[in-house]
Amino acid sequence: MAVPGDGVGGFCKHHAQQGVCDSRAKYREGRRPRAVKVYTVNLESRYLLIQGVPALGVMKELVQQFALYGAIEEYNALDEYPAEQFTEVYLIKFQKLQSARIAKRKMDERSFFGSLLHVCYAPEFETVQETREKLQDRRKYIAKATSNRVLFIAKKIQEPKKTASKNLERCFQPETLGVSAADASTSNWDPSARCPYPYKPSCEFSSRNTACPSGDHFQSAMAFPQYVNNSAETSEYNSQSKPLTNSAQERGRTNSPVSLVLQRKVPSDNGIGRFMPRTTQLQERKRKRDQSNQIAFIGTDSDSSEIIIGPRLPEIPKVDMDDDSLNTSASLIRNKLNKVSVTVPKTSGEKPEDSQTKPPIKQRRRI
Amino acid sequence: MSQKQQDPLDLGRLEYLQALVTEFQVTESLEAKEQVLANLANFAYDPKNYEYLRQLQVLDLFLDMLTEDNETLVEFAVGGLCNLCLDKTNKDYILAADGVAPVINCLSSSNEETVMSAVTTLMYLTMPQSRQQTTALPVVECMLRFSLSANRRLSNLAKVFLEDYCSPEQVEEARNLSKHTAVGIPLPKD
């Protein structure tokens, strides 16, 4: 690099705050104006560089503010870093990458003691080992996310279709309770034997170890004329001959989770407004998801002294959905979950019938 | 990173991605192309989107952009590949589409982000069946030089590559070779 002072502590190109893009087409404008930038695992880091901190001796407050997003391992002022007049530059090292990501997202462009902070990643401060671990963590995350996705889609096929999309969101949570990733990868599923899916009664789903079948999407997506065909003609990237169709023919399966999703669009279209959650509920669930994702991703609970092996199972949130039918559906699912979690350990005398005749205390409604 | 989706948003997402791909194909504005490509590359970070991206053949789009003259397009495309190449299906697809060669070519880019994304992509694409290609002698040689770079990020990545993905014999061979010949892959300048 020809940039003077490059390397540790020097000014790097990726620290510079790029101008916001103002020429985006309307449909792809986000909520906040953003620059045109691609984030990869290389760019992200546990180290955050904070520029624009007013030189008022506010380091303690700054660190306290950032500590809200996760445990901080180290922090220090970077005196040699070029800074605007009356501002300082700080380096904060988080314990976890996820905390750094959230902190950056929340604190970038935030006002702090009257000055706008500019927060960016500072991967050049990493040691070789830290870089190595970062790459490994990304690898593990993808492996886990992909295997969970297989689980999620398999579960989607199993559960009887309800009119509310929220119910599917609830359904997803218990799969971490009762089903292990190993099951999905080693067994062959035949969902049609359990609950025939109302819109696609015969589904064949033989699972693979990691990713979802991709070729089928293309094949079965083509079979859904009004929605996909147009887009298949116009928007699919056509510069090469389609290898996907070949692979789809090879595999010869008919199921596609995407086509299931597409087919479901038609009936739920009318009721969509009814099922849209309020913003607060959405945020609450998002917060809980982030928490459980964090814990699941990391595998140990940093808050308690207890070491948990493997991901902690998220608790089932009980949210009132302001609608009787939704609440009853949710209760039904909760009942089922409790049944599954009760029958799975299968201790001495506990029978499934017991849990049916004597429902868990918290359940009040049954279908 | 959430794996819990609401179905209406899922459909919106597929539509949205389709719209992006369509715009990319149709637009004549270079700026718009760059924006859309960056958008797609960022979507490629989240495994939730992989099915859609495969369905829309965005992987081919990324691979094709690697040979463009425009540095920004290359940077975003290889960044996108770096983001999604860890997924097994995507990995197989890229290898089957002979995607390793254009990624190796990116190592000689003058754009540091491009080079770093390429190094990481090669790491992630290294499997028994692709190892010969991803850790070929010119590549190892290149990594050796990167490991001496003043750019800490690059040298870190190169060191991880050499230590974790190459055998000591490979490194030794490359070291010996570089003593004798002038290497053809220049360091990125920025």
Coordinates of C-alpha atoms in Angstrom, one line a residue:
Chain A
M1 CA 0.0 0.0 0.0
A2 CA 1.3 3.4 -0.9
V3 CA -0.7 5.2 1.7
P4 CA 1.6 6.7 4.3
G5 CA 1.1 5.5 7.8
D6 CA -0.8 2.5 6.6
G7 CA -0.9 -0.6 8.7
V8 CA -1.6 -0.6 12.4
G9 CA -2.6 2.8 13.7
G10 CA -2.5 4.5 10.3
F11 CA -5.2 5.8 8.2
C12 CA -6.8 3.2 6.0
K13 CA -9.1 3.5 3.1
H14 CA -11.8 1.4 4.7
H15 CA -12.0 3.8 7.7
A16 CA -13.0 6.7 5.5
Q17 CA -16.7 7.5 5.6
Q18 CA -17.9 7.3 2.1
G19 CA -20.5 9.6 0.8
V20 CA -24.1 8.5 1.0
C21 CA -25.6 7.2 -2.3
D22 CA -28.2 9.6 -3.5
S23 CA -29.1 8.1 -6.8
R24 CA -30.7 4.9 -5.7
A25 CA -33.9 3.9 -7.4
K26 CA -36.9 4.4 -5.1
Y27 CA -37.7 0.7 -4.7
R28 CA -34.3 0.0 -3.3
E29 CA -33.8 2.9 -1.0
G30 CA -33.4 1.8 2.5
R31 CA -34.7 3.4 5.6
R32 CA -31.4 5.2 6.2
P33 CA -29.3 6.7 3.4
R34 CA -26.3 4.5 3.0
A35 CA -23.1 4.5 1.0
V36 CA -22.5 1.9 -1.7
K37 CA -20.3 -0.7 0.1
V38 CA -20.0 -4.4 0.4
Y39 CA -19.4 -6.0 3.8
T40 CA -17.5 -9.3 3.8
V41 CA -16.1 -11.3 6.7
N42 CA -12.8 -9.6 6.0
L43 CA -14.0 -6.2 6.6
E44 CA -15.9 -7.0 9.8
S45 CA -14.0 -7.2 13.0
R46 CA -14.3 -7.2 16.8
Y47 CA -12.3 -4.0 16.7
L48 CA -14.2 -0.8 16.1
L49 CA -12.6 2.5 15.4
I50 CA -14.6 5.4 16.6
Q51 CA -13.9 8.8 15.1
G52 CA -15.4 12.2 15.9
V53 CA -15.4 11.7 19.7
P54 CA -15.4 15.2 21.2
A55 CA -12.2 15.9 23.1
L56 CA -14.0 16.6 26.4
G57 CA -12.5 13.7 28.4
V58 CA -15.5 11.5 27.8
M59 CA -13.8 8.2 27.3
K60 CA -15.5 6.6 30.2
E61 CA -18.9 7.6 28.9
L62 CA -18.1 6.4 25.4
V63 CA -17.0 3.0 26.6
Q64 CA -20.1 2.7 28.8
Q65 CA -22.3 3.5 25.8
F66 CA -20.6 0.9 23.7
A67 CA -20.6 -1.6 26.5
L68 CA -24.4 -1.7 26.2
Y69 CA -24.0 -3.8 23.1
G70 CA -21.6 -6.4 24.5
A71 CA -18.6 -7.1 26.6
I72 CA -15.6 -5.0 25.8
E73 CA -12.2 -6.6 26.1
E74 CA -10.0 -3.6 25.5
Y75 CA -10.2 0.1 24.7
N76 CA -7.8 2.9 24.2
A77 CA -7.4 6.2 22.6
L78 CA -5.5 6.4 19.4
D79 CA -3.5 9.5 19.7
E80 CA -1.5 9.1 16.6
Y81 CA -4.5 8.7 14.4
P82 CA -5.4 11.7 12.2
A83 CA -8.4 13.4 13.8
E84 CA -10.4 16.5 13.2
Q85 CA -9.7 19.4 15.5
F86 CA -11.3 19.0 18.9
T87 CA -12.1 15.4 18.3
E88 CA -10.4 12.1 19.4
V89 CA -10.2 8.7 18.0
Y90 CA -10.8 5.5 20.0
L91 CA -10.3 1.9 19.4
I92 CA -12.7 -0.6 21.1
K93 CA -12.3 -4.3 21.1
F94 CA -15.4 -6.3 21.7
Q95 CA -15.3 -9.8 23.0
K96 CA -17.7 -11.0 20.2
L97 CA -18.0 -10.0 16.6
Q98 CA -21.8 -9.9 16.9
S99 CA -21.6 -7.3 19.6
A100 CA -19.3 -5.2 17.4
R101 CA -21.7 -5.5 14.5
I102 CA -24.6 -4.3 16.5
A103 CA -22.7 -1.6 18.2
K104 CA -21.5 -0.3 14.8
R105 CA -25.0 -0.3 13.4
K106 CA -26.4 1.5 16.3
M107 CA -23.7 4.0 17.1
D108 CA -22.6 5.0 13.7
E109 CA -23.7 8.5 12.9
R110 CA -25.1 8.9 16.4
S111 CA -24.7 12.1 18.2
F112 CA -22.5 11.9 21.2
F113 CA -21.9 14.9 23.4
G114 CA -22.8 17.1 20.5
S115 CA -20.6 15.5 17.9
L116 CA -21.4 12.9 15.3
L117 CA -19.6 9.7 15.7
H118 CA -18.2 7.8 12.8
V119 CA -17.8 4.1 13.7
C120 CA -16.1 1.6 11.5
Y121 CA -14.5 -1.8 11.7
A122 CA -10.7 -1.9 12.2
P123 CA -9.6 -5.4 11.1
E124 CA -6.0 -4.3 10.7
F125 CA -5.7 -4.4 14.5
E126 CA -6.3 -8.1 14.5
T127 CA -3.6 -10.6 15.1
V128 CA -3.2 -13.6 12.8
Q129 CA -4.9 -15.8 15.3
E130 CA -7.8 -13.4 15.6
T131 CA -8.2 -13.3 11.9
R132 CA -8.1 -17.1 11.8
E133 CA -10.8 -17.4 14.4
K134 CA -12.9 -14.9 12.7
L135 CA -12.8 -16.9 9.5
Q136 CA -13.5 -20.1 11.4
D137 CA -16.5 -18.6 13.2
R138 CA -18.0 -17.5 9.9
R139 CA -17.5 -21.0 8.6
K140 CA -19.2 -22.5 11.7
Y141 CA -22.0 -20.0 11.5
I142 CA -22.8 -20.9 7.9
A143 CA -22.7 -24.6 8.6
K144 CA -25.1 -24.1 11.5
A145 CA -27.4 -21.7 9.6
T146 CA -27.6 -24.0 6.6
S147 CA -28.4 -27.1 8.7
N148 CA -31.0 -25.2 10.7
R149 CA -32.5 -24.0 7.5
V150 CA -33.0 -27.6 6.4
L151 CA -34.8 -28.2 9.6
F152 CA -36.9 -25.1 9.3
I153 CA -38.1 -26.0 5.8
A154 CA -38.8 -29.6 6.8
K155 CA -40.8 -28.3 9.7
K156 CA -42.7 -26.0 7.5
I157 CA -43.8 -28.9 5.3
Q158 CA -44.9 -30.9 8.3
E159 CA -47.0 -28.3 10.2
P160 CA -50.6 -28.0 9.0
K161 CA -51.1 -24.7 7.2
K162 CA -52.7 -22.0 9.2
T163 CA -53.9 -18.8 7.8
A164 CA -51.5 -16.7 9.8
S165 CA -47.9 -16.4 8.8
K166 CA -47.0 -15.7 12.5
N167 CA -47.9 -19.2 13.4
L168 CA -45.1 -20.5 11.2
E169 CA -42.8 -18.1 13.0
R170 CA -43.9 -19.8 16.3
C171 CA -43.5 -23.2 14.8
F172 CA -39.9 -22.6 14.0
Q173 CA -38.8 -22.1 17.5
P174 CA -39.6 -25.6 18.8
E175 CA -37.6 -27.4 16.3
T176 CA -34.6 -26.7 18.4
L177 CA -36.4 -28.4 21.2
G178 CA -37.4 -31.6 19.7
V179 CA -35.4 -32.2 16.6
S180 CA -31.7 -32.3 16.3
A181 CA -29.7 -31.4 13.2
A182 CA -28.5 -34.9 13.0
D183 CA -32.0 -36.2 12.4
A184 CA -32.5 -34.0 9.4
S185 CA -29.3 -35.0 7.8
T186 CA -29.6 -38.7 8.3
S187 CA -33.3 -39.6 8.0
N188 CA -35.6 -39.5 5.0
W189 CA -38.7 -37.5 5.6
D190 CA -42.0 -38.2 4.2
P191 CA -44.2 -35.3 5.3
S192 CA -47.2 -36.5 3.3
A193 CA -47.4 -39.4 5.7
R194 CA -47.9 -37.0 8.6
C195 CA -49.9 -33.9 7.7
P196 CA -50.8 -33.5 4.1
Y197 CA -49.9 -30.0 3.2
P198 CA -53.2 -28.4 2.0
Y199 CA -51.8 -26.6 -1.0
K200 CA -49.4 -29.3 -2.1
P201 CA -50.7 -32.6 -0.8
S202 CA -47.9 -34.8 -2.1
C203 CA -44.5 -33.5 -1.0
E204 CA -41.4 -35.5 -1.3
F205 CA -38.6 -34.3 0.7
S206 CA -35.5 -36.3 1.1
S207 CA -33.1 -34.2 3.0
R208 CA -29.5 -33.7 2.3
N209 CA -26.9 -32.9 4.8
T210 CA -26.5 -29.2 4.4
A211 CA -28.1 -27.0 1.9
C212 CA -31.6 -26.9 0.5
P213 CA -32.3 -28.3 -2.9
S214 CA -31.7 -25.6 -5.4
G215 CA -32.5 -27.1 -8.7
D216 CA -36.0 -27.9 -7.7
H217 CA -36.8 -24.3 -7.1
F218 CA -36.2 -23.6 -10.6
Q219 CA -38.1 -26.5 -11.9
S220 CA -41.2 -26.1 -9.7
A221 CA -41.0 -22.4 -9.8
M222 CA -41.5 -22.6 -13.6
A223 CA -44.6 -24.7 -12.9
F224 CA -46.3 -21.8 -11.1
P225 CA -47.2 -19.7 -14.1
Q226 CA -48.7 -16.4 -13.0
Y227 CA -46.1 -15.5 -10.6
V228 CA -42.8 -16.9 -11.6
N229 CA -42.9 -17.3 -15.3
N230 CA -42.7 -13.6 -16.0
S231 CA -39.9 -13.2 -13.6
A232 CA -38.2 -16.3 -14.9
E233 CA -38.1 -14.9 -18.4
T234 CA -37.1 -11.4 -17.5
S235 CA -35.1 -11.4 -14.4
E236 CA -33.3 -14.7 -14.2
Y237 CA -29.7 -14.3 -15.1
N238 CA -29.6 -15.8 -18.6
S239 CA -26.1 -15.3 -19.9
Q240 CA -25.2 -19.0 -19.6
S241 CA -27.1 -22.0 -20.4
K242 CA -29.0 -23.2 -17.4
P243 CA -27.1 -25.7 -15.4
L244 CA -29.8 -25.7 -12.8
T245 CA -32.4 -27.4 -15.0
N246 CA -29.9 -30.2 -15.6
S247 CA -29.3 -30.7 -12.0
A248 CA -33.0 -30.6 -11.3
Q249 CA -33.6 -33.3 -13.8
E250 CA -30.8 -35.4 -12.3
R251 CA -32.3 -35.2 -8.9
G252 CA -35.8 -35.6 -10.0
R253 CA -37.5 -34.3 -6.9
T254 CA -40.6 -32.3 -6.9
N255 CA -40.6 -30.4 -3.7
S256 CA -39.5 -26.9 -3.4
P257 CA -39.8 -24.8 -0.3
V258 CA -39.8 -21.7 -2.4
S259 CA -42.8 -22.9 -4.5
L260 CA -44.6 -23.7 -1.3
V261 CA -44.1 -20.2 -0.2
L262 CA -45.2 -18.9 -3.6
Q263 CA -48.3 -20.9 -3.6
R264 CA -49.2 -19.7 -0.2
K265 CA -49.2 -16.1 -1.4
V266 CA -52.5 -16.3 -3.1
P267 CA -54.8 -17.1 -0.2
S268 CA -53.0 -15.0 2.4
D269 CA -53.0 -11.9 0.2
N270 CA -56.4 -10.7 1.3
G271 CA -55.7 -11.1 5.0
I272 CA -52.2 -9.8 5.1
G273 CA -53.1 -6.5 6.6
R274 CA -54.8 -8.3 9.4
F275 CA -51.7 -10.3 10.3
M276 CA -49.1 -7.7 10.2
P277 CA -47.7 -7.3 13.7
R278 CA -47.5 -4.1 15.4
T279 CA -44.0 -2.5 15.3
T280 CA -43.4 -3.0 19.0
Q281 CA -44.2 -6.7 18.8
L282 CA -41.9 -7.0 15.8
Q283 CA -39.2 -5.3 17.7
E284 CA -39.7 -7.4 20.7
R285 CA -39.5 -10.6 18.8
K286 CA -36.5 -9.3 16.9
R287 CA -34.8 -8.6 20.2
K288 CA -35.6 -12.0 21.4
R289 CA -34.4 -13.5 18.2
D290 CA -31.1 -11.6 18.3
Q291 CA -30.6 -12.8 21.8
S292 CA -31.3 -16.4 21.1
N293 CA -29.3 -16.2 17.9
Q294 CA -26.4 -14.7 19.8
I295 CA -26.5 -17.4 22.4
A296 CA -27.1 -20.1 19.8
F297 CA -24.2 -18.8 17.8
I298 CA -21.9 -18.6 20.7
G299 CA -22.9 -21.6 22.6
T300 CA -22.2 -20.5 26.1
D301 CA -24.0 -18.0 28.2
S302 CA -21.8 -15.1 29.0
D303 CA -24.1 -13.7 31.6
S304 CA -24.3 -16.7 34.0
S305 CA -21.4 -18.7 35.3
E306 CA -23.0 -21.9 34.0
I307 CA -21.4 -23.3 30.9
I308 CA -24.0 -24.6 28.5
I309 CA -22.9 -27.1 25.9
G310 CA -24.5 -26.4 22.6
P311 CA -27.0 -23.8 21.8
R312 CA -29.4 -22.7 24.4
L313 CA -33.0 -23.3 23.4
P314 CA -35.0 -20.1 23.0
E315 CA -37.9 -19.7 25.3
I316 CA -41.3 -19.7 23.8
P317 CA -42.5 -16.1 24.0
K318 CA -46.2 -15.6 24.8
V319 CA -47.4 -12.7 22.9
D320 CA -51.0 -11.7 22.8
M321 CA -51.9 -11.3 19.2
D322 CA -55.0 -9.3 19.6
D323 CA -57.0 -11.8 17.8
D324 CA -58.9 -14.8 19.2
S325 CA -58.3 -17.1 16.4
L326 CA -54.6 -16.3 16.3
N327 CA -54.3 -16.8 20.0
T328 CA -56.0 -20.1 19.9
S329 CA -53.8 -21.2 17.1
A330 CA -50.8 -20.1 19.0
S331 CA -52.0 -21.9 22.1
L332 CA -52.6 -25.1 20.1
I333 CA -49.0 -24.9 18.9
R334 CA -47.8 -24.2 22.4
N335 CA -49.6 -27.2 23.6
K336 CA -48.0 -29.3 21.0
L337 CA -44.6 -28.0 21.9
N338 CA -45.2 -28.8 25.5
K339 CA -46.3 -32.3 24.5
V340 CA -43.2 -32.8 22.5
S341 CA -40.9 -31.5 25.2
V342 CA -42.7 -33.6 27.8
T343 CA -42.6 -36.8 25.8
V344 CA -39.0 -36.5 24.6
P345 CA -37.3 -37.1 27.9
K346 CA -39.6 -40.1 28.5
T347 CA -38.7 -40.7 32.2
S348 CA -40.1 -43.5 34.3
G349 CA -43.8 -43.5 34.3
E350 CA -44.6 -40.5 32.1
K351 CA -46.9 -41.3 29.3
P352 CA -48.0 -39.1 26.4
E353 CA -51.6 -39.6 27.4
D354 CA -50.9 -38.1 30.7
S355 CA -49.9 -34.9 29.1
Q356 CA -52.9 -34.9 26.9
T357 CA -55.4 -35.5 29.7
K358 CA -53.6 -33.2 32.0
P359 CA -52.4 -30.3 30.0
P360 CA -49.5 -28.2 31.3
I361 CA -50.5 -25.6 33.7
K362 CA -49.9 -22.6 31.5
Q363 CA -52.2 -23.7 28.7
R364 CA -55.7 -22.5 29.0
R365 CA -57.3 -23.0 25.7
R366 CA -57.5 -26.1 23.6
I367 CA -58.9 -26.6 20.3
Chain B
M1 CA -29.1 -13.3 10.5
S2 CA -32.5 -14.4 11.8
Q3 CA -33.7 -17.7 10.6
K4 CA -37.2 -17.0 11.5
Q5 CA -39.1 -15.6 8.6
Q6 CA -42.5 -14.3 8.1
D7 CA -43.9 -15.6 4.9
P8 CA -45.1 -12.3 3.4
L9 CA -41.6 -10.9 3.8
D10 CA -40.2 -14.0 2.2
L11 CA -42.2 -13.3 -0.9
G12 CA -41.3 -9.7 -0.8
R13 CA -37.7 -10.7 -0.6
L14 CA -37.8 -12.9 -3.6
E15 CA -39.6 -10.2 -5.6
Y16 CA -37.1 -7.7 -4.4
L17 CA -34.2 -9.8 -5.5
Q18 CA -35.8 -10.4 -8.8
A19 CA -36.2 -6.7 -9.3
L20 CA -32.6 -6.2 -8.5
V21 CA -31.4 -8.7 -11.0
T22 CA -33.8 -7.3 -13.6
E23 CA -32.5 -3.8 -13.1
F24 CA -28.9 -5.1 -13.3
Q25 CA -29.6 -6.6 -16.7
V26 CA -31.6 -3.8 -18.1
T27 CA -30.0 -0.7 -16.8
E28 CA -27.4 1.2 -18.8
S29 CA -26.2 3.3 -15.9
L30 CA -22.9 2.0 -14.5
E31 CA -23.7 3.6 -11.2
A32 CA -27.0 1.7 -10.9
K33 CA -25.2 -1.5 -11.8
E34 CA -22.7 -1.0 -9.1
Q35 CA -25.4 -0.2 -6.5
V36 CA -27.4 -3.2 -7.4
L37 CA -24.4 -5.5 -7.4
A38 CA -23.3 -4.2 -4.0
N39 CA -26.9 -4.8 -2.8
L40 CA -26.8 -8.4 -4.0
A41 CA -23.4 -9.0 -2.6
N42 CA -24.6 -7.8 0.8
F43 CA -27.7 -10.1 0.5
A44 CA -25.2 -12.9 -0.1
Y45 CA -24.0 -12.5 3.4
D46 CA -27.2 -13.9 4.9
P47 CA -27.8 -17.7 4.4
K48 CA -31.5 -17.0 4.4
N49 CA -31.2 -15.6 0.9
Y50 CA -29.2 -18.4 -0.7
E51 CA -32.0 -20.3 -2.2
Y52 CA -33.3 -17.2 -3.9
L53 CA -29.9 -16.2 -5.1
R54 CA -29.4 -19.6 -6.6
Q55 CA -32.7 -19.5 -8.2
L56 CA -32.0 -16.2 -9.8
Q57 CA -28.6 -17.4 -10.9
V58 CA -26.9 -14.6 -9.0
L59 CA -23.9 -16.9 -8.5
D60 CA -23.4 -16.8 -12.3
L61 CA -23.8 -13.1 -12.3
F62 CA -21.0 -12.7 -9.7
L63 CA -18.7 -15.1 -11.6
D64 CA -19.3 -13.2 -14.8
M65 CA -18.5 -9.9 -13.2
L66 CA -15.1 -11.1 -12.2
T67 CA -13.8 -10.6 -15.7
E68 CA -15.2 -7.1 -16.1
D69 CA -12.9 -4.1 -16.6
N70 CA -14.6 -2.0 -14.0
E71 CA -12.7 -2.5 -10.8
T72 CA -15.7 -1.7 -8.6
L73 CA -17.9 -4.3 -10.2
V74 CA -15.1 -6.9 -9.7
E75 CA -14.7 -5.8 -6.1
F76 CA -18.4 -6.2 -5.3
A77 CA -18.7 -9.4 -7.3
V78 CA -15.8 -11.2 -5.5
G79 CA -17.1 -9.8 -2.2
G80 CA -20.5 -11.4 -3.0
L81 CA -18.8 -14.7 -3.8
C82 CA -16.8 -14.5 -0.6
N83 CA -20.0 -14.0 1.4
L84 CA -21.8 -17.0 0.0
C85 CA -19.2 -19.5 -1.0
L86 CA -19.2 -21.3 2.4
D87 CA -22.5 -22.8 1.8
K88 CA -22.0 -26.4 0.5
T89 CA -24.4 -26.1 -2.4
N90 CA -23.0 -22.7 -3.5
K91 CA -19.5 -24.1 -3.2
D92 CA -20.3 -27.1 -5.4
Y93 CA -21.9 -24.8 -7.9
I94 CA -19.0 -22.5 -8.1
L95 CA -16.5 -25.3 -8.4
A96 CA -18.6 -27.0 -11.1
A97 CA -18.8 -23.7 -13.0
D98 CA -15.0 -23.5 -12.9
G99 CA -15.1 -20.4 -10.7
V100 CA -11.7 -20.9 -9.1
A101 CA -9.7 -19.6 -12.0
P102 CA -11.3 -16.1 -12.2
V103 CA -11.0 -15.8 -8.4
I104 CA -7.3 -16.6 -8.7
N105 CA -7.0 -13.9 -11.3
C106 CA -8.5 -11.4 -8.8
L107 CA -5.4 -11.9 -6.8
S108 CA -3.6 -9.6 -9.2
S109 CA -6.1 -6.8 -8.9
S110 CA -4.8 -3.4 -7.7
N111 CA -7.9 -3.1 -5.5
E112 CA -7.0 -4.3 -2.0
E113 CA -10.6 -5.3 -1.1
T114 CA -10.8 -7.4 -4.2
V115 CA -7.6 -9.2 -3.4
M116 CA -8.6 -9.9 0.2
S117 CA -12.0 -11.2 -0.8
A118 CA -10.3 -13.4 -3.4
V119 CA -7.9 -14.8 -0.8
T120 CA -10.7 -15.6 1.6
T121 CA -12.8 -17.1 -1.2
L122 CA -10.0 -19.4 -2.2
M123 CA -9.7 -20.5 1.4
Y124 CA -13.4 -21.2 1.7
L125 CA -13.4 -23.0 -1.7
T126 CA -10.6 -25.3 -0.7
M127 CA -11.8 -28.9 -0.6
P128 CA -10.1 -32.1 -1.4
Q129 CA -11.3 -31.9 -5.0
S130 CA -10.3 -28.3 -5.5
R131 CA -7.2 -28.2 -3.4
Q132 CA -4.9 -28.7 -6.4
Q133 CA -6.3 -25.6 -8.0
T134 CA -6.7 -23.4 -5.0
T135 CA -3.3 -24.1 -3.7
A136 CA -1.4 -24.3 -7.0
L137 CA 2.2 -23.1 -7.0
P138 CA 1.6 -19.6 -8.4
V139 CA -1.1 -19.1 -5.8
V140 CA 1.1 -20.2 -2.9
E141 CA 3.9 -18.0 -4.3
C142 CA 1.5 -15.1 -4.4
M143 CA 0.4 -15.7 -0.8
L144 CA 4.0 -15.8 0.3
R145 CA 4.5 -12.3 -1.0
F146 CA 1.3 -11.1 0.5
S147 CA 2.4 -12.4 3.8
L148 CA 5.2 -9.9 3.7
S149 CA 3.0 -7.0 2.8
A150 CA 2.8 -3.9 5.0
N151 CA -0.9 -4.2 4.8
R152 CA -1.7 -6.0 8.0
R153 CA -5.1 -7.3 6.9
L154 CA -3.6 -8.8 3.7
S155 CA -0.6 -10.3 5.5
N156 CA -2.8 -11.8 8.1
L157 CA -5.0 -13.5 5.6
A158 CA -2.1 -14.7 3.6
K159 CA -0.5 -16.2 6.7
V160 CA -3.7 -18.0 7.6
F161 CA -3.8 -19.3 4.0
L162 CA -0.2 -20.6 4.1
E163 CA -0.5 -22.0 7.6
D164 CA -3.9 -23.6 7.4
Y165 CA -4.4 -24.5 3.7
C166 CA -1.0 -25.3 2.4
S167 CA 1.4 -28.0 3.4
P168 CA 4.9 -27.1 4.5
E169 CA 6.2 -28.7 1.3
Q170 CA 4.1 -26.5 -0.8
V171 CA 5.3 -23.4 1.0
E172 CA 8.9 -24.5 0.8
E173 CA 8.6 -25.2 -3.0
A174 CA 7.1 -21.8 -3.5
R175 CA 9.8 -20.2 -1.4
N176 CA 12.5 -21.8 -3.5
L177 CA 10.9 -20.9 -6.7
S178 CA 10.5 -17.2 -5.8
K179 CA 14.2 -17.0 -5.2
H180 CA 14.9 -17.8 -8.8
T181 CA 12.2 -16.3 -10.9
A182 CA 10.5 -13.0 -11.1
V183 CA 7.0 -13.5 -10.0
G184 CA 4.3 -12.3 -12.3
I185 CA 1.5 -11.4 -9.8
P186 CA 2.0 -7.9 -8.6
L187 CA 1.1 -6.7 -5.1
P188 CA -2.0 -4.6 -5.0
K189 CA -1.3 -0.9 -4.9
D190 CA -3.6 1.5 -3.5

